[in-house]
Short mmCIF file of C-alpha atoms in Angstrom, two decimals:
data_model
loop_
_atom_site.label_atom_id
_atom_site.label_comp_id
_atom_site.label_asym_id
_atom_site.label_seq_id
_atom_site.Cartn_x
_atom_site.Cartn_y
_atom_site.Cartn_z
CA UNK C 877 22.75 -77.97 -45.91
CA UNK C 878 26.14 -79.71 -45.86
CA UNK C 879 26.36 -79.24 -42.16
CA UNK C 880 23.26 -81.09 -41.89
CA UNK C 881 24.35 -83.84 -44.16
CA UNK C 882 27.64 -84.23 -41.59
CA UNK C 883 25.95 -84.37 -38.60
CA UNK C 884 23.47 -86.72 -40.16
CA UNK C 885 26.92 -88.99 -41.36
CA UNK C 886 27.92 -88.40 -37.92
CA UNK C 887 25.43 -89.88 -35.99
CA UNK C 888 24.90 -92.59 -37.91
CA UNK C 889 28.72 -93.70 -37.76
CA UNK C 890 28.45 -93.34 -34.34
CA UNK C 891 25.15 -95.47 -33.79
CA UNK C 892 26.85 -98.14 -36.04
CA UNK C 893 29.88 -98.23 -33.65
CA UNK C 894 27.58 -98.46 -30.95
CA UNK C 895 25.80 -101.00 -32.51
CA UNK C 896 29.02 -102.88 -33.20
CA UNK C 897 30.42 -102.33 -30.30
CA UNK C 898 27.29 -104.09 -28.43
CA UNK C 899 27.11 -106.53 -31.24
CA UNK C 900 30.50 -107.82 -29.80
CA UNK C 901 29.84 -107.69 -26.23
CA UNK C 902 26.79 -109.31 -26.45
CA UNK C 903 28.53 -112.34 -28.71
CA UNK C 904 31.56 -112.75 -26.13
CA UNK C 905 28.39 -112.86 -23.62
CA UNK C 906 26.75 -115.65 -25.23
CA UNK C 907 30.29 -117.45 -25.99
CA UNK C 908 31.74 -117.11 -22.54
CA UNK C 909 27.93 -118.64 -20.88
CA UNK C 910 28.50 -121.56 -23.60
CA UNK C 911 31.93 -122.18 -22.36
CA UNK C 912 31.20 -122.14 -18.30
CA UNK C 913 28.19 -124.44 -19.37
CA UNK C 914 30.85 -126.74 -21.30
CA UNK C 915 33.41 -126.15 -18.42
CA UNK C 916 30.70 -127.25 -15.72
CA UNK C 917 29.86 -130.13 -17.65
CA UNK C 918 33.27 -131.91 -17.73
CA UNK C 919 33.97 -130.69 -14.33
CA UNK C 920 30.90 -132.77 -13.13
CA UNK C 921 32.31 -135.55 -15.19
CA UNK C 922 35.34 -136.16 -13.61
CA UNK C 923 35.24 -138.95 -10.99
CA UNK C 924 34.05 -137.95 -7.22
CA UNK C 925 31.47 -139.08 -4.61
CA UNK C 926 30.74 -136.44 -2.15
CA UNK C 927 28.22 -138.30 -0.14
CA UNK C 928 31.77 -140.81 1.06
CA UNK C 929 33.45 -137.31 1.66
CA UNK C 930 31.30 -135.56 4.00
CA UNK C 931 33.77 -135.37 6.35
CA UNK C 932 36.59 -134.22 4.57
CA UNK C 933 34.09 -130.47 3.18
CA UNK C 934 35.81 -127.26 4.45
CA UNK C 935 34.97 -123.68 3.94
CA UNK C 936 37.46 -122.44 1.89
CA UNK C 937 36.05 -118.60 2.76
CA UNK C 938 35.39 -117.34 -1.07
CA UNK C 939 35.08 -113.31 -0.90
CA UNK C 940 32.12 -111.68 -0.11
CA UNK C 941 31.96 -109.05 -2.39
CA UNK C 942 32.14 -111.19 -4.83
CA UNK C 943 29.53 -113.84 -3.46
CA UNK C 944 26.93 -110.96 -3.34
CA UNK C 945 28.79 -108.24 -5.61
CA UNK C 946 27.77 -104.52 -6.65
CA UNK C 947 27.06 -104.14 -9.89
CA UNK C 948 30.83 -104.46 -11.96
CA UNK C 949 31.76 -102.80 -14.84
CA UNK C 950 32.33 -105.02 -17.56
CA UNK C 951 35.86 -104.81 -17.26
CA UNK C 952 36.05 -105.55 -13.41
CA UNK C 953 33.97 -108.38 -14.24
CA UNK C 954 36.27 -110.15 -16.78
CA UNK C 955 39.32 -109.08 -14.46
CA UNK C 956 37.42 -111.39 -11.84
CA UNK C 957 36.30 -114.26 -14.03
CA UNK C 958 39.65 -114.67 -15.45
CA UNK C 959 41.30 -114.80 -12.47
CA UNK C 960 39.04 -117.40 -10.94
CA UNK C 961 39.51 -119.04 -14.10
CA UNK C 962 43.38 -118.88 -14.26
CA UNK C 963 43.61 -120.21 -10.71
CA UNK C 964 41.15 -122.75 -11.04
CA UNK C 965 43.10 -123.97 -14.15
CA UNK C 966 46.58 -123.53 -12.68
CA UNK C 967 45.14 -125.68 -9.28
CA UNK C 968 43.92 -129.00 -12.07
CA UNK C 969 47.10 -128.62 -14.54
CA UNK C 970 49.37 -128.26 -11.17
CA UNK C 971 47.94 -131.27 -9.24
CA UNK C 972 46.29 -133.22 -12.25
CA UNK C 973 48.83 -135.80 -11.81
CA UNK C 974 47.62 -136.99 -8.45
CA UNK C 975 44.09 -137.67 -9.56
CA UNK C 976 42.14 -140.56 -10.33
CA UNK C 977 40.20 -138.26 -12.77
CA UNK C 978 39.85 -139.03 -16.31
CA UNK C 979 42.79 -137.47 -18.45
CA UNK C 980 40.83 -136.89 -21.25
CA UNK C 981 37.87 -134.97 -19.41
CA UNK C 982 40.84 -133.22 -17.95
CA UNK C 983 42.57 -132.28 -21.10
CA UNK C 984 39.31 -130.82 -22.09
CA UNK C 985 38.38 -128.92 -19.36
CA UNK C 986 41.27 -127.37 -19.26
CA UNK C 987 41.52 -126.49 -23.05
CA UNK C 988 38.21 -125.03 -22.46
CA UNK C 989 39.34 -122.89 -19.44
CA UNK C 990 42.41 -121.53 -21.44
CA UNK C 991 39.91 -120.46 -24.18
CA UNK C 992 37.89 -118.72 -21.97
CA UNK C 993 40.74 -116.72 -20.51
CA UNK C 994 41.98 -115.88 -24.12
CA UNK C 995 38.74 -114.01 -24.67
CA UNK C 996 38.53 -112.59 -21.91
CA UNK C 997 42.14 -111.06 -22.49
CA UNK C 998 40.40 -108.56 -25.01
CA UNK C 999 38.30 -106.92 -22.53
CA UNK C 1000 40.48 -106.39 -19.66
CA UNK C 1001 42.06 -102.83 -19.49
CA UNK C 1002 45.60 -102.68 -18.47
CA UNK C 1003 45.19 -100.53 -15.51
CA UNK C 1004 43.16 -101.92 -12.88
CA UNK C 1005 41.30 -99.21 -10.03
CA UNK C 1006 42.49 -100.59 -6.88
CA UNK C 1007 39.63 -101.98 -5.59
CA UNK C 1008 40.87 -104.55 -8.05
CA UNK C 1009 44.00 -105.32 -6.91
CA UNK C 1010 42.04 -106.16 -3.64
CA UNK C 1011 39.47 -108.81 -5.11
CA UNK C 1012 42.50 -110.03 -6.70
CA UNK C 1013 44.19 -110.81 -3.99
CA UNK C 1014 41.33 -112.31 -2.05
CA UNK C 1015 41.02 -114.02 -4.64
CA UNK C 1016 44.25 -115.80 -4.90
CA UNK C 1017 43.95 -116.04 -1.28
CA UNK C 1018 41.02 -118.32 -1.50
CA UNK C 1019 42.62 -120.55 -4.76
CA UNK C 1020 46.11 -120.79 -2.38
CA UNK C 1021 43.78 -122.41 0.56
CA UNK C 1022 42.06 -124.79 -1.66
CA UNK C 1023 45.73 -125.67 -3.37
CA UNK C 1024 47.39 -125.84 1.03
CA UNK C 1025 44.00 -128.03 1.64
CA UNK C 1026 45.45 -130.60 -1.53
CA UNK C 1027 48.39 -130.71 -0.34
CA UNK C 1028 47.52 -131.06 3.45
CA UNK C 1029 45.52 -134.01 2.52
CA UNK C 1030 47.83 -135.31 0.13
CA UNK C 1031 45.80 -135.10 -3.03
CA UNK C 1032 42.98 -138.08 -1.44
CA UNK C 1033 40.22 -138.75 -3.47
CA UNK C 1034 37.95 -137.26 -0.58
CA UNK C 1035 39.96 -134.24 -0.90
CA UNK C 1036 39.85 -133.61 -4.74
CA UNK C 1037 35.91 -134.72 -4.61
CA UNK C 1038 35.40 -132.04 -2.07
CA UNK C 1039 37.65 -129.22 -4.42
CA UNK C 1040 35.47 -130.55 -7.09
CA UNK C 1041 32.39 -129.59 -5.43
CA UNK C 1042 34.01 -126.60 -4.04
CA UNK C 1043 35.06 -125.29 -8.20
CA UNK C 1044 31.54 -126.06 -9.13
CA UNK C 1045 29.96 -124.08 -7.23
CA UNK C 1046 31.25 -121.31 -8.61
CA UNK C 1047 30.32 -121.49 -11.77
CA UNK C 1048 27.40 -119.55 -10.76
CA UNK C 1049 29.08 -116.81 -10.17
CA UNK C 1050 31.20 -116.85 -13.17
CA UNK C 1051 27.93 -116.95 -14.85
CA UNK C 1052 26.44 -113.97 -13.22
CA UNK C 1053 29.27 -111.95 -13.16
CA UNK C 1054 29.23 -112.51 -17.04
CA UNK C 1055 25.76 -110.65 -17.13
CA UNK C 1056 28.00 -107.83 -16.70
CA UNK C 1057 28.98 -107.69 -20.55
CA UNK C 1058 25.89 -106.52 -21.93
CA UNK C 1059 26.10 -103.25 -19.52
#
C-alpha cells in the first residue's frame, strides 16, 4: 500500500515538472515571437527606400542549413537565434553612428535585441555538439560580409537600406527557428 502511494507521489511530481517545464518553454515561445514581431517593427521603421537602391542589393550568401534547416533541438535553436541576434545587434550599435536612421527607433531596437538575447541565455547549454560550432561560424561569416559590404560602401544610405532589407528578412527565420521551443 505505501509503495503504491509513492509511486502515485512520484508520478505526479514528475508530470508537474513536466508540466512546468513546458509551461516555461512555451511562455519564452510566445515572449521571444512578441519580441522579433516588436524587433521587425522598428527595424521597418527606420529610414530606407529600396526601390532608389536597386543597384546597390548583394547576396550576402546566408547558410543553407539554416535557410531550409532539419529539425533543431531547442537548444541548437536558441544557440542560432542568439547569434544572429548578437551580430545583428553588434553590426547597428557598431555602425549606428553613420546612419541617417532615427536614434530613438534605434535605441529601441536595440534594447529589444539585448532582451531577447538575455532570455535566450537560459536555454543555451554550455557545451555546444560541433555541428554548432560550424553554423556558428557560417554564421559570423555571413554578419562579417554584411559589416565588409558597410564599410566598402562607406556606410551610404543605399547601402544601409539594402542591410536593412537584408536583416529583415530574416526575421522569418528567427521566427521559425523559435517553433523549436515547444519540442
Amino acid at each position: 500500500m505505501a509503495s503504491r502511494c509513492i509511486l502515485q507521489i512520484a508520478l505526479l511530481l514528475s508530470f508537474t515538472t513536466s508540466l512546468s517545464l513546458s509551461y516555461d518553454l512555451l511562455q519564452l515561445q510566445q515572449q521571444q515571437r512578441s519580441s522579433n514581431s516588436a524587433c521587425l517593427k522598428l527595424l521597418r521603421q527606420v529610414k530606407g527606400k529600396p526601390e532608389h537602391c536597386q543597384q546597390d542589393r548583394m547576396d550576402f550568401k546566408f547558410p543553407e542549413e539554416i535557410k531550409q534547416p532539419r529539425p533543431f533541438q531547442k537548444e541548437m535553436a536558441a544557440l542560432v537565434i542568439q547569434e544572429m541576434l548578437q551580430n545583428i545587434f553588434v553590426i547597428i550599435r557598431k555602425e549606428f553612428s553613420t546612419t541617417v536612421w532615427n536614434k530613438t527607433i534605434v535605441d529601441d531596437l536595440l534594447d529589444k535585441l539585448h532582451q531577447q538575447m538575455d532570455r535566450l541565455k537560459s536555454t543555451i547549454l554550455q557545451e555546444r555538439p560541433e555541428d554548432t560550432n560550424m553554423t556558428t561560424l557560417r554564421l559570423k561569416s555571413y554578419y562579417w560580409r554584411i559589416s565588409r559590404y558597410l564599410t566598402a560602401r562607406e556606410n551610404s544610405i543605399c547601402a544601409w537600406t539594402v542591410v536593412q532589407a537584408e536583416l529583415i528578412s530574416k526575421f522569418p527565420i528567427i521566427n521559425s527557428l523559435t517553433d523549436y521551443f515547444q519540442d
